[in-house]
Short mmCIF file of C-alpha atoms in Angstrom, two decimals:
data_model
loop_
_atom_site.label_atom_id
_atom_site.label_comp_id
_atom_site.label_asym_id
_atom_site.label_seq_id
_atom_site.Cartn_x
_atom_site.Cartn_y
_atom_site.Cartn_z
CA MET C 3 -2.83 1.07 -0.63
CA CYS C 4 -3.11 -2.32 1.03
CA GLY C 5 -1.05 -5.13 2.49
CA ILE C 6 -1.28 -8.72 1.26
CA ILE C 7 0.14 -12.07 2.39
CA GLY C 8 -0.14 -15.62 1.07
CA ILE C 9 1.36 -18.70 2.75
CA VAL C 10 1.60 -22.40 1.92
CA GLY C 11 2.90 -24.17 5.01
CA LYS C 12 3.30 -27.57 6.58
CA ASN C 13 1.32 -26.64 9.68
CA PRO C 14 -1.73 -24.42 10.32
CA VAL C 15 -1.05 -20.91 8.98
CA ASN C 16 -3.72 -18.88 10.78
CA GLN C 17 -1.32 -17.45 13.36
CA LEU C 18 1.34 -16.71 10.74
CA LEU C 19 -1.18 -14.79 8.63
CA TYR C 20 -2.41 -12.84 11.66
CA ASP C 21 1.11 -11.93 12.80
CA GLY C 22 2.02 -10.95 9.24
CA LEU C 23 -0.97 -8.62 9.02
CA LEU C 24 0.08 -6.93 12.26
CA VAL C 25 3.40 -5.83 10.76
CA LEU C 26 1.66 -4.70 7.55
CA GLN C 27 -0.97 -2.71 9.45
CA HIS C 28 0.67 0.54 8.30
CA ARG C 29 -0.51 -0.27 4.75
CA GLY C 30 -4.19 -0.21 5.67
CA GLN C 31 -6.23 0.52 8.78
CA ASP C 32 -9.74 0.33 7.34
CA ALA C 33 -10.37 -3.44 7.18
CA ALA C 34 -8.68 -6.81 7.59
CA GLY C 35 -9.41 -10.34 6.43
CA ILE C 36 -7.99 -13.87 6.47
CA VAL C 37 -8.99 -16.90 4.41
CA THR C 38 -7.49 -20.33 5.06
CA CYS C 39 -7.82 -23.44 2.93
CA ASP C 40 -8.32 -26.95 4.30
CA GLY C 41 -8.85 -29.37 1.42
CA ASN C 42 -11.82 -28.19 -0.63
CA THR C 43 -13.06 -25.81 2.05
CA PHE C 44 -12.24 -22.14 2.63
CA PHE C 45 -12.61 -20.62 6.08
CA MET C 46 -13.03 -16.84 6.09
CA HIS C 47 -13.25 -13.99 8.53
CA LYS C 48 -13.07 -10.31 7.57
CA ASN C 49 -14.50 -7.02 8.75
CA ASN C 50 -13.78 -3.31 9.09
CA GLY C 51 -11.23 -2.32 11.71
CA LEU C 52 -7.66 -2.90 12.81
CA VAL C 53 -6.25 -6.42 12.78
CA LYS C 54 -6.30 -6.71 16.57
CA ASP C 55 -9.98 -5.73 16.65
CA VAL C 56 -11.22 -7.81 13.71
CA PHE C 57 -9.83 -11.14 14.91
CA GLN C 58 -10.73 -12.71 18.24
CA THR C 59 -9.74 -16.12 19.59
CA ARG C 60 -12.95 -17.73 18.35
CA HIS C 61 -12.26 -16.50 14.83
CA MET C 62 -8.71 -17.83 14.85
CA ARG C 63 -9.86 -21.29 15.97
CA ASN C 64 -12.15 -21.50 12.96
CA LEU C 65 -9.42 -20.55 10.45
CA THR C 66 -8.03 -24.03 9.90
CA GLY C 67 -5.73 -25.27 7.15
CA ASN C 68 -2.08 -25.22 6.10
CA ALA C 69 -2.50 -22.54 3.42
CA GLY C 70 -4.19 -19.17 3.18
CA ILE C 71 -4.13 -15.50 2.23
CA ALA C 72 -4.68 -12.31 4.19
CA HIS C 73 -5.28 -8.63 3.55
CA VAL C 74 -5.32 -5.23 5.24
CA ARG C 75 -7.12 -2.47 3.39
CA TYR C 76 -7.24 1.23 2.95
CA PRO C 77 -9.77 2.03 0.21
CA THR C 78 -8.82 4.20 -2.74
CA ALA C 79 -11.55 2.75 -4.97
CA GLY C 80 -15.02 1.64 -3.97
CA SER C 81 -16.07 2.53 -0.42
CA SER C 82 -15.27 1.80 3.21
CA ASN C 83 -18.26 -0.50 3.54
CA ALA C 84 -17.54 -3.81 5.28
CA ALA C 85 -18.82 -5.70 2.23
CA GLU C 86 -15.68 -4.54 0.43
CA ALA C 87 -13.26 -5.94 3.00
CA GLN C 88 -10.95 -8.48 1.37
CA PRO C 89 -10.23 -11.22 0.43
CA PHE C 90 -13.05 -11.67 -2.10
CA TYR C 91 -14.48 -15.07 -3.09
CA VAL C 92 -16.02 -16.73 -6.16
CA ASN C 93 -17.11 -20.34 -6.55
CA SER C 94 -16.94 -20.68 -10.35
CA PRO C 95 -15.16 -22.34 -12.06
CA PHE C 96 -13.43 -23.27 -8.79
CA GLY C 97 -13.40 -21.88 -5.30
CA ILE C 98 -11.05 -18.89 -5.61
CA VAL C 99 -10.20 -16.17 -3.08
CA LEU C 100 -8.15 -13.06 -3.86
CA GLY C 101 -6.50 -10.13 -2.12
CA HIS C 102 -5.25 -7.14 -4.11
CA ASN C 103 -2.92 -4.22 -3.48
CA GLY C 104 -3.14 -1.45 -6.07
CA ASN C 105 -5.76 0.05 -8.33
CA LEU C 106 -7.17 -0.90 -11.73
CA THR C 107 -7.48 2.10 -14.03
CA ASN C 108 -9.98 0.41 -16.38
CA SER C 109 -12.25 -1.22 -13.82
CA GLU C 110 -15.42 0.41 -15.21
CA GLN C 111 -14.74 -1.01 -18.66
CA LEU C 112 -14.00 -4.43 -17.16
CA LYS C 113 -17.15 -4.33 -15.08
CA SER C 114 -19.19 -3.73 -18.20
CA GLU C 115 -17.44 -6.61 -19.97
CA MET C 116 -18.13 -8.87 -17.00
CA PHE C 117 -21.84 -8.16 -17.24
CA ARG C 118 -22.29 -8.16 -21.01
CA GLN C 119 -19.76 -10.72 -22.24
CA ASP C 120 -18.49 -12.87 -19.38
CA LEU C 121 -21.88 -13.21 -17.65
CA ARG C 122 -20.44 -12.54 -14.21
CA HIS C 123 -22.01 -10.44 -11.48
CA ILE C 124 -19.99 -7.79 -9.61
CA ASN C 125 -21.64 -7.10 -6.28
CA THR C 126 -19.59 -4.15 -4.99
CA ASN C 127 -17.81 -1.10 -6.37
CA SER C 128 -14.41 -2.59 -5.55
CA ASP C 129 -11.94 -2.97 -8.40
CA SER C 130 -10.51 -5.95 -6.50
CA GLU C 131 -13.75 -7.89 -7.01
CA VAL C 132 -13.51 -7.01 -10.69
CA LEU C 133 -9.95 -8.34 -10.82
CA LEU C 134 -11.00 -11.58 -9.11
CA ASN C 135 -13.78 -12.15 -11.62
CA VAL C 136 -11.50 -11.45 -14.57
CA LEU C 137 -9.04 -14.02 -13.20
CA ALA C 138 -11.80 -16.57 -12.56
CA HIS C 139 -13.22 -16.09 -16.05
CA GLU C 140 -9.82 -16.55 -17.69
CA ILE C 141 -9.11 -19.68 -15.61
CA GLU C 142 -12.48 -21.03 -16.73
CA LYS C 143 -11.56 -20.43 -20.37
CA THR C 144 -8.15 -22.09 -20.14
CA SER C 145 -9.34 -25.10 -18.11
CA ARG C 146 -12.61 -25.87 -19.88
CA ASN C 147 -13.20 -29.63 -20.21
CA ALA C 148 -9.77 -30.38 -18.72
CA VAL C 149 -8.10 -31.01 -15.39
CA LEU C 150 -6.62 -27.77 -14.05
CA ASN C 151 -2.83 -27.51 -14.11
CA THR C 152 -0.23 -24.79 -13.54
CA ASP C 153 0.18 -24.01 -17.24
CA MET C 154 -3.52 -23.22 -17.46
CA VAL C 155 -3.25 -20.91 -14.45
CA PHE C 156 -0.29 -19.08 -15.97
CA ASP C 157 -2.15 -18.75 -19.29
CA ALA C 158 -5.04 -17.20 -17.36
CA VAL C 159 -2.72 -14.68 -15.70
CA ALA C 160 -1.31 -13.76 -19.13
CA ALA C 161 -4.87 -13.02 -20.24
CA VAL C 162 -5.45 -10.94 -17.07
CA HIS C 163 -2.40 -8.83 -17.94
CA LYS C 164 -3.85 -8.15 -21.39
CA ARG C 165 -7.22 -7.08 -20.01
CA CYS C 166 -6.35 -5.26 -16.79
CA LYS C 167 -4.64 -1.86 -16.68
CA GLY C 168 -3.13 -0.15 -13.67
CA ALA C 169 -1.20 -1.40 -10.66
CA TYR C 170 -1.72 -4.69 -8.89
CA GLY C 171 0.07 -7.00 -6.56
CA VAL C 172 -2.13 -10.06 -6.06
CA VAL C 173 -2.34 -13.14 -3.87
CA ALA C 174 -5.04 -15.68 -4.69
CA MET C 175 -5.83 -19.22 -3.62
CA ILE C 176 -7.57 -21.94 -5.60
CA ALA C 177 -9.28 -24.46 -3.33
CA ASN C 178 -7.33 -27.72 -2.93
CA PHE C 179 -4.90 -26.59 -5.65
CA GLY C 180 -2.54 -23.89 -4.44
CA LEU C 181 -1.43 -20.29 -3.98
CA LEU C 182 -1.11 -17.93 -6.94
CA ALA C 183 0.66 -14.56 -6.79
CA PHE C 184 1.35 -12.08 -9.58
CA ARG C 185 2.43 -8.50 -10.18
CA ASP C 186 1.39 -5.98 -12.82
CA PRO C 187 3.64 -5.67 -15.93
CA ASN C 188 5.05 -2.35 -14.68
CA GLY C 189 5.91 -3.66 -11.23
CA ILE C 190 4.36 -0.59 -9.59
CA ARG C 191 3.24 -2.20 -6.37
CA PRO C 192 5.72 -4.39 -4.41
CA LEU C 193 5.57 -8.16 -3.91
CA VAL C 194 8.29 -10.37 -2.40
CA ILE C 195 8.78 -14.15 -2.09
CA GLY C 196 10.21 -15.95 0.94
CA LYS C 197 10.72 -19.50 2.12
CA SER C 198 11.43 -21.43 5.30
CA GLU C 199 12.97 -24.89 5.52
CA THR C 200 11.29 -27.08 8.13
CA ASP C 201 11.62 -30.72 9.13
CA LYS C 202 8.40 -31.33 7.17
CA GLY C 203 9.57 -29.57 4.02
CA THR C 204 9.70 -26.08 2.51
CA GLU C 205 7.14 -23.42 3.39
CA TYR C 206 6.56 -20.42 1.10
CA ILE C 207 5.27 -16.91 1.66
CA VAL C 208 4.43 -14.01 -0.66
CA ALA C 209 3.89 -10.57 0.89
CA SER C 210 3.78 -6.86 0.11
CA GLU C 211 6.90 -6.12 2.14
CA SER C 212 9.92 -8.09 3.30
CA VAL C 213 9.32 -7.07 6.92
CA ALA C 214 6.53 -9.67 7.06
CA LEU C 215 9.03 -12.35 6.03
CA ASP C 216 11.54 -11.21 8.66
CA VAL C 217 9.05 -11.24 11.51
CA LEU C 218 7.63 -14.66 10.56
CA GLY C 219 11.05 -16.31 10.22
CA PHE C 220 11.14 -16.64 6.41
CA GLN C 221 14.21 -15.97 4.28
CA ILE C 222 13.88 -13.58 1.33
CA VAL C 223 14.14 -15.43 -1.99
CA ARG C 224 13.50 -12.52 -4.37
CA ASP C 225 10.89 -10.06 -5.54
CA VAL C 226 8.13 -11.15 -7.88
CA GLU C 227 9.16 -9.71 -11.23
CA PRO C 228 6.87 -7.32 -13.15
CA GLY C 229 4.38 -9.39 -15.13
CA GLU C 230 5.51 -12.61 -13.45
CA ALA C 231 3.23 -15.16 -11.81
CA VAL C 232 4.33 -17.64 -9.16
CA PHE C 233 2.37 -20.67 -8.05
CA ILE C 234 2.91 -22.90 -5.01
CA ASP C 235 0.82 -26.06 -4.90
CA MET C 236 -0.54 -27.55 -1.69
CA GLU C 237 2.48 -29.87 -1.43
CA GLY C 238 4.86 -26.92 -1.49
CA ASN C 239 6.15 -27.23 -5.07
CA PHE C 240 7.15 -23.86 -6.54
CA TYR C 241 6.50 -22.77 -10.14
CA SER C 242 6.92 -19.44 -11.94
CA ARG C 243 6.49 -17.93 -15.39
CA GLN C 244 6.76 -14.52 -17.04
CA CYS C 245 3.20 -13.85 -18.21
CA ALA C 246 3.47 -10.38 -19.75
CA GLU C 247 4.75 -9.54 -23.21
CA ASP C 248 6.35 -6.19 -22.40
CA ALA C 249 7.19 -6.22 -18.71
CA LYS C 250 9.36 -3.49 -17.20
CA LEU C 251 10.17 -2.42 -13.67
CA ASN C 252 8.70 0.94 -12.63
CA PRO C 253 8.28 0.70 -8.85
CA CYS C 254 6.31 3.37 -7.04
CA ILE C 255 8.88 5.79 -5.61
CA PHE C 256 6.45 6.88 -2.88
CA GLU C 257 6.90 3.45 -1.28
CA TYR C 258 10.43 4.54 -0.37
CA VAL C 259 9.36 8.02 0.70
CA TYR C 260 6.48 7.12 3.00
CA LEU C 261 4.43 3.97 2.50
CA ALA C 262 6.81 1.13 3.33
CA ARG C 263 8.29 0.35 6.72
CA PRO C 264 11.95 1.40 7.00
CA ASP C 265 13.02 -2.17 7.79
CA SER C 266 11.68 -3.46 4.45
CA VAL C 267 13.67 -4.13 1.29
CA ILE C 268 11.75 -3.48 -1.95
CA ASP C 269 13.16 -4.51 -5.33
CA GLY C 270 16.58 -4.90 -3.78
CA VAL C 271 16.59 -1.45 -2.15
CA SER C 272 16.62 -0.88 1.60
CA VAL C 273 13.90 1.60 2.46
CA TYR C 274 15.85 2.77 5.51
CA GLN C 275 19.06 3.32 3.54
CA THR C 276 17.14 5.24 0.88
CA ARG C 277 15.70 7.56 3.50
CA LEU C 278 19.18 8.20 4.88
CA ASP C 279 20.35 9.06 1.35
CA MET C 280 17.35 11.34 0.91
CA GLY C 281 18.45 13.24 4.00
CA LYS C 282 21.97 13.65 2.64
CA SER C 283 20.63 15.01 -0.69
CA LEU C 284 18.27 17.33 1.14
CA ALA C 285 21.14 18.66 3.28
CA ASP C 286 23.17 19.34 0.13
CA LYS C 287 20.34 21.46 -1.24
CA ILE C 288 19.96 23.31 2.07
CA LYS C 289 23.67 24.16 1.96
CA ARG C 290 23.29 25.54 -1.55
CA GLU C 291 20.09 27.51 -1.12
CA TRP C 292 20.07 28.52 2.56
CA PRO C 293 23.65 29.61 3.30
CA ASP C 294 22.37 32.54 5.38
CA LYS C 295 19.86 30.60 7.51
CA GLN C 296 20.86 30.30 11.17
CA ILE C 297 19.50 26.90 12.25
CA ASP C 298 19.97 25.71 15.83
CA VAL C 299 18.42 22.25 15.75
CA VAL C 300 16.97 19.65 13.35
CA ILE C 301 13.72 18.02 14.50
CA PRO C 302 11.96 15.17 12.66
CA ILE C 303 8.22 14.81 12.37
CA PRO C 304 7.82 11.21 13.54
CA ASP C 305 8.04 8.54 12.42
CA THR C 306 8.82 8.22 8.71
CA SER C 307 11.13 11.24 8.46
CA ARG C 308 13.55 10.24 11.22
CA PRO C 309 16.28 8.68 9.01
CA SER C 310 16.24 11.66 6.63
CA ALA C 311 16.27 14.20 9.47
CA LEU C 312 19.16 12.38 11.15
CA GLN C 313 21.26 12.65 8.00
CA VAL C 314 20.30 16.30 7.52
CA GLY C 315 21.59 17.05 11.00
CA LEU C 316 24.83 15.10 10.49
CA ALA C 317 25.52 16.64 7.08
CA LEU C 318 24.88 20.19 8.32
CA GLY C 319 26.75 19.70 11.59
CA LEU C 320 23.64 20.51 13.60
CA ASP C 321 22.09 18.97 16.69
CA TYR C 322 19.38 16.39 16.01
CA ARG C 323 16.63 16.35 18.62
CA GLU C 324 13.34 14.55 19.16
CA GLY C 325 10.97 17.47 19.57
CA PHE C 326 7.63 15.68 19.24
CA ILE C 327 6.27 12.74 21.21
CA LYS C 328 3.97 10.51 19.22
CA ASN C 329 0.88 8.82 20.60
CA ARG C 330 1.28 5.24 19.33
CA TYR C 331 -2.44 4.59 19.50
CA ILE C 332 -3.36 7.06 16.76
CA GLY C 333 -3.24 5.83 13.16
CA ARG C 334 -1.35 7.38 10.25
CA THR C 335 -3.10 10.67 9.51
CA PHE C 336 -2.19 10.58 5.80
CA ILE C 337 -4.46 7.56 5.28
CA MET C 338 -7.36 8.68 7.47
CA PRO C 339 -10.51 9.45 5.49
CA GLY C 340 -11.95 12.91 5.99
CA GLN C 341 -10.19 16.23 6.44
CA ALA C 342 -11.89 16.93 9.78
CA LEU C 343 -10.71 13.61 11.20
CA ARG C 344 -7.17 14.23 9.98
CA LYS C 345 -7.06 17.67 11.62
CA LYS C 346 -8.30 16.31 14.93
CA SER C 347 -5.93 13.35 14.85
CA VAL C 348 -2.78 15.41 14.20
CA ARG C 349 -3.10 17.21 17.53
CA GLN C 350 -3.96 13.98 19.33
CA LYS C 351 -1.01 12.18 17.72
CA LEU C 352 1.84 14.63 18.38
CA ASN C 353 2.80 16.74 21.35
CA PRO C 354 5.86 19.04 21.41
CA ILE C 355 8.65 18.99 24.01
CA GLY C 356 8.87 22.65 24.92
CA ILE C 357 12.57 22.82 25.84
CA GLU C 358 13.57 21.69 22.34
CA PHE C 359 11.79 24.68 20.77
CA LYS C 360 11.93 27.61 23.17
CA GLY C 361 14.03 30.43 21.77
CA LYS C 362 15.50 28.31 18.94
CA ASN C 363 15.51 28.45 15.17
CA VAL C 364 14.26 24.96 14.34
CA LEU C 365 14.37 23.02 11.10
CA LEU C 366 11.43 20.61 10.91
CA VAL C 367 11.95 17.70 8.51
CA ASP C 368 9.05 15.67 7.15
CA ASP C 369 8.98 12.88 4.57
CA SER C 370 6.54 14.77 2.32
CA ILE C 371 3.73 17.30 2.23
CA VAL C 372 0.47 16.01 0.77
CA ARG C 373 -2.61 17.88 1.93
CA GLY C 374 -0.66 20.15 4.28
CA THR C 375 -2.96 19.48 7.24
CA THR C 376 -0.22 17.93 9.34
CA SER C 377 2.44 20.45 8.30
CA GLN C 378 0.35 23.49 9.14
CA GLN C 379 -0.59 22.25 12.59
CA ILE C 380 2.94 21.12 13.43
CA VAL C 381 4.42 24.48 12.48
CA GLN C 382 1.91 26.13 14.79
CA MET C 383 2.76 23.68 17.58
CA ALA C 384 6.43 24.64 17.23
CA ARG C 385 5.58 28.33 17.48
CA ASP C 386 3.31 27.75 20.47
CA ALA C 387 6.18 25.87 22.14
CA GLY C 388 8.35 28.99 21.85
CA ALA C 389 10.32 28.54 18.62
CA ASN C 390 11.98 31.71 17.36
CA LYS C 391 12.01 30.68 13.68
CA VAL C 392 10.36 27.61 12.10
CA TYR C 393 11.92 26.32 8.89
CA PHE C 394 10.35 23.38 7.08
CA ALA C 395 12.05 20.80 4.84
CA SER C 396 10.38 18.05 2.81
CA ALA C 397 12.49 14.99 1.95
CA ALA C 398 10.27 14.51 -1.13
CA PRO C 399 9.39 16.87 -4.00
CA PRO C 400 6.04 18.71 -4.08
CA VAL C 401 3.05 16.38 -4.47
CA ARG C 402 1.10 18.05 -7.27
CA PHE C 403 -0.78 15.25 -9.03
CA PRO C 404 -3.28 12.53 -8.07
CA ASN C 405 -2.02 8.99 -7.65
CA VAL C 406 -4.14 6.49 -9.59
CA TYR C 407 -2.21 3.34 -8.68
CA GLY C 408 -3.43 2.63 -5.18
CA ILE C 409 -2.42 5.59 -2.99
CA ASP C 410 -5.08 7.94 -1.69
CA MET C 411 -4.05 11.23 -3.26
CA PRO C 412 -7.46 11.76 -4.77
CA SER C 413 -7.99 15.35 -5.80
CA ARG C 414 -5.74 18.11 -7.06
CA ASP C 415 -7.88 20.52 -5.06
CA GLU C 416 -6.82 18.70 -1.88
CA LEU C 417 -3.10 18.59 -2.70
CA LEU C 418 -1.45 21.64 -1.17
CA ALA C 419 1.24 22.00 -3.84
CA THR C 420 -1.11 21.95 -6.84
CA GLY C 421 -1.28 25.40 -8.40
CA ARG C 422 0.93 26.96 -5.70
CA SER C 423 4.53 28.12 -5.75
CA ASP C 424 6.93 27.11 -2.97
CA GLU C 425 6.52 30.59 -1.48
CA GLU C 426 2.73 30.24 -1.42
CA ILE C 427 2.98 26.79 0.16
CA CYS C 428 5.33 28.17 2.80
CA LYS C 429 2.83 30.89 3.64
CA GLU C 430 -0.01 28.35 3.73
CA ILE C 431 1.69 26.15 6.33
CA GLY C 432 2.92 29.17 8.29
CA ALA C 433 6.66 28.47 8.10
CA ASP C 434 9.42 31.07 7.91
CA ALA C 435 11.02 29.21 5.00
CA LEU C 436 10.34 26.01 3.05
CA ILE C 437 12.56 23.76 0.98
CA TYR C 438 11.72 20.65 -1.07
CA GLN C 439 13.85 17.73 -2.22
CA ASP C 440 14.47 17.70 -6.00
CA LEU C 441 12.90 14.83 -7.95
CA ASP C 442 16.15 14.07 -9.78
CA ALA C 443 17.93 13.75 -6.44
CA LEU C 444 15.21 11.47 -5.04
CA ILE C 445 15.40 9.17 -8.06
CA ALA C 446 19.19 9.09 -7.82
CA ASP C 447 19.01 8.17 -4.13
CA VAL C 448 16.91 5.07 -4.85
CA LYS C 449 18.80 4.09 -8.00
CA PHE C 450 22.10 4.28 -6.14
CA ARG C 451 21.09 1.23 -4.09
CA ASN C 452 19.95 -0.76 -7.15
CA PRO C 453 21.24 0.55 -10.49
CA ASN C 454 19.17 -2.11 -12.30
CA ILE C 455 16.05 -0.04 -11.66
CA LYS C 456 15.92 2.26 -14.66
CA ASP C 457 12.62 4.05 -14.11
CA PHE C 458 10.06 4.70 -11.39
CA ASP C 459 6.42 5.65 -11.13
CA CYS C 460 6.77 9.25 -9.92
CA SER C 461 3.32 10.31 -11.08
CA CYS C 462 2.32 12.11 -7.87
CA PHE C 463 5.36 14.36 -8.38
CA ASP C 464 5.63 14.76 -12.16
CA GLY C 465 2.19 13.78 -13.51
CA LYS C 466 3.65 11.11 -15.80
CA TYR C 467 1.57 7.92 -15.58
CA VAL C 468 3.58 4.88 -16.62
CA THR C 469 0.61 2.82 -17.81
CA GLY C 470 -0.04 5.37 -20.57
CA ASP C 471 -3.83 5.25 -20.28
CA ILE C 472 -4.55 8.16 -17.93
CA THR C 473 -6.45 11.08 -19.46
CA GLU C 474 -7.70 14.36 -18.06
CA ALA C 475 -11.24 12.98 -18.21
CA TYR C 476 -10.20 9.96 -16.14
CA LEU C 477 -8.54 12.17 -13.51
CA ALA C 478 -11.62 14.37 -13.28
CA LYS C 479 -13.82 11.31 -12.80
CA ILE C 480 -11.78 9.73 -10.02
CA GLU C 481 -11.36 13.08 -8.28
CA SER C 482 -15.12 13.42 -8.16
CA ALA C 483 -15.66 9.85 -6.97
CA ARG C 484 -12.84 9.77 -4.41
CA ALA C 485 -13.10 13.23 -2.88
CA ASP C 486 -13.41 13.37 0.90
CA GLY C 487 -17.07 14.22 0.75
CA LYS C 488 -17.86 10.92 -0.95
CA LYS C 489 -15.35 8.55 0.58
CA GLY C 490 -16.92 6.00 2.82
CA GLN C 491 -20.43 6.24 1.41
CA LYS C 492 -22.14 2.91 1.01
CA PRO C 493 -22.38 1.96 -2.67
CA ALA C 494 -25.69 1.15 -4.28
CA ASN C 495 -26.64 -2.54 -4.41
CA SER C 496 -23.97 -3.51 -1.87
CA ILE C 497 -24.48 -6.02 0.91
CA THR C 498 -23.59 -5.31 4.51
CA GLN C 499 -21.42 -7.39 6.85
CA LEU C 500 -24.59 -8.54 8.60
CA ASP C 501 -25.92 -9.78 5.27
CA LEU C 502 -22.65 -11.66 4.67
CA ASN C 503 -23.17 -13.59 7.86
CA LEU C 504 -26.61 -14.68 6.65
CA ILE C 505 -25.38 -16.21 3.39
CA ASN C 506 -25.25 -20.01 3.35
CA PHE C 507 -21.55 -20.32 2.67
CA ASN C 508 -21.69 -24.13 2.99
CA GLU C 509 -23.19 -24.21 -0.49
CA LEU C 510 -20.13 -22.30 -1.69
CA GLN C 511 -17.63 -24.42 0.26
CA VAL C 512 -16.74 -21.41 2.40
CA GLU C 513 -17.34 -20.84 6.08
CA GLU C 514 -17.68 -17.28 7.37
CA SER C 515 -16.79 -17.26 11.06
CA ALA C 516 -19.18 -15.34 13.24
#
């Protein structure tokens, strides 16, 4: 999972891109990068770390130009090596930079085609570099012996859709030509368009979530449609075309459960309102299945579950209390690599307020249970704080299957619900009782806010992969490659960040700020 932004403005965009990345930081804490375009020259800075740590004043001064793209990354494919920080760059047939949110499911096949047929070199294990090279190759084919135009770019994207499988929201920039953005034909990962009217003309933005538009003062225009490509030239002219033959909207339902910020609107659906509705549905199930449970207080596990827990309390007529104080300087434990680091960070991140637990039967509400690390430790915290009974409710169904479309749910062995009944899961996390949201209810909650959405990618809950190309052999392979023990290892034949700084980028019309 990653966050992406592209802007074509009338003034320098470096600060806009930086501020946009700050509000998308929840989508990736591993690396950050910005590329700006000034005429024929790209200016780039990227590295591992949080946005505030990657970019210093000297870097921002060097990022000149009225257009650019930016990226925050959490790796689900490739490694955590700094060489795989995005955006990526190629200089043939034109200077092109690209940032990608999602995951290609046929990247190994494409990598082989790049080497054997397209005569392109892939330097890292990142599927995003593969995607960039596929795009560059298809642009080269459509523009050969001709002056590049928007129709050629859209034809290239159509060819990308035919070759690439999986989920992808993309922002790319072609030097001295414009900003390109496109979304996979299933619309799995989100992408939204915004604009701002200035005294110099219209500025455009494309981003993973609408919250970036809100914070930067842009008005939402609409979502990028599945399979659609949009192009904004350097003068601010807007073009779009449907580039896929069989496009259909299947947004990732886990965006609404956990990934997206509550103040975002994705495919016409308010994330916050959906989470409120999830709480109401969860409360209805609690009424049906736990009529004999004596619950004194509803306590959310901050932050994502707060809207759902609030509605649970209201619907059940119970007190809602903040029982845990969150340390704001600890990242999201779900997207931290390594089980040991996650376990350590949970206790550092949350601390219970004893008076809210002592002698009470508490209902803890969380957005979901993935590995169970957080749930188990929080239940124990509640008991240590003096809770009489600890009941646990998940606003999402059991997560039983790997996600292959850009969310780090890598191995069935690491997913607590895989191969376990609800009773066994309850015992594993140490709760007195456990209840899950039903998948049908979750789908209905999101559909209620936009009935035009007919289907969703719910693969982490039901094991149904909407791209139709996922086999047991594929799952076994990615589970082996992405397991905690291997995540973060430096790939063979990769270059380090230090090596990047030694490359003569002037020959490539790119400057890497020091």
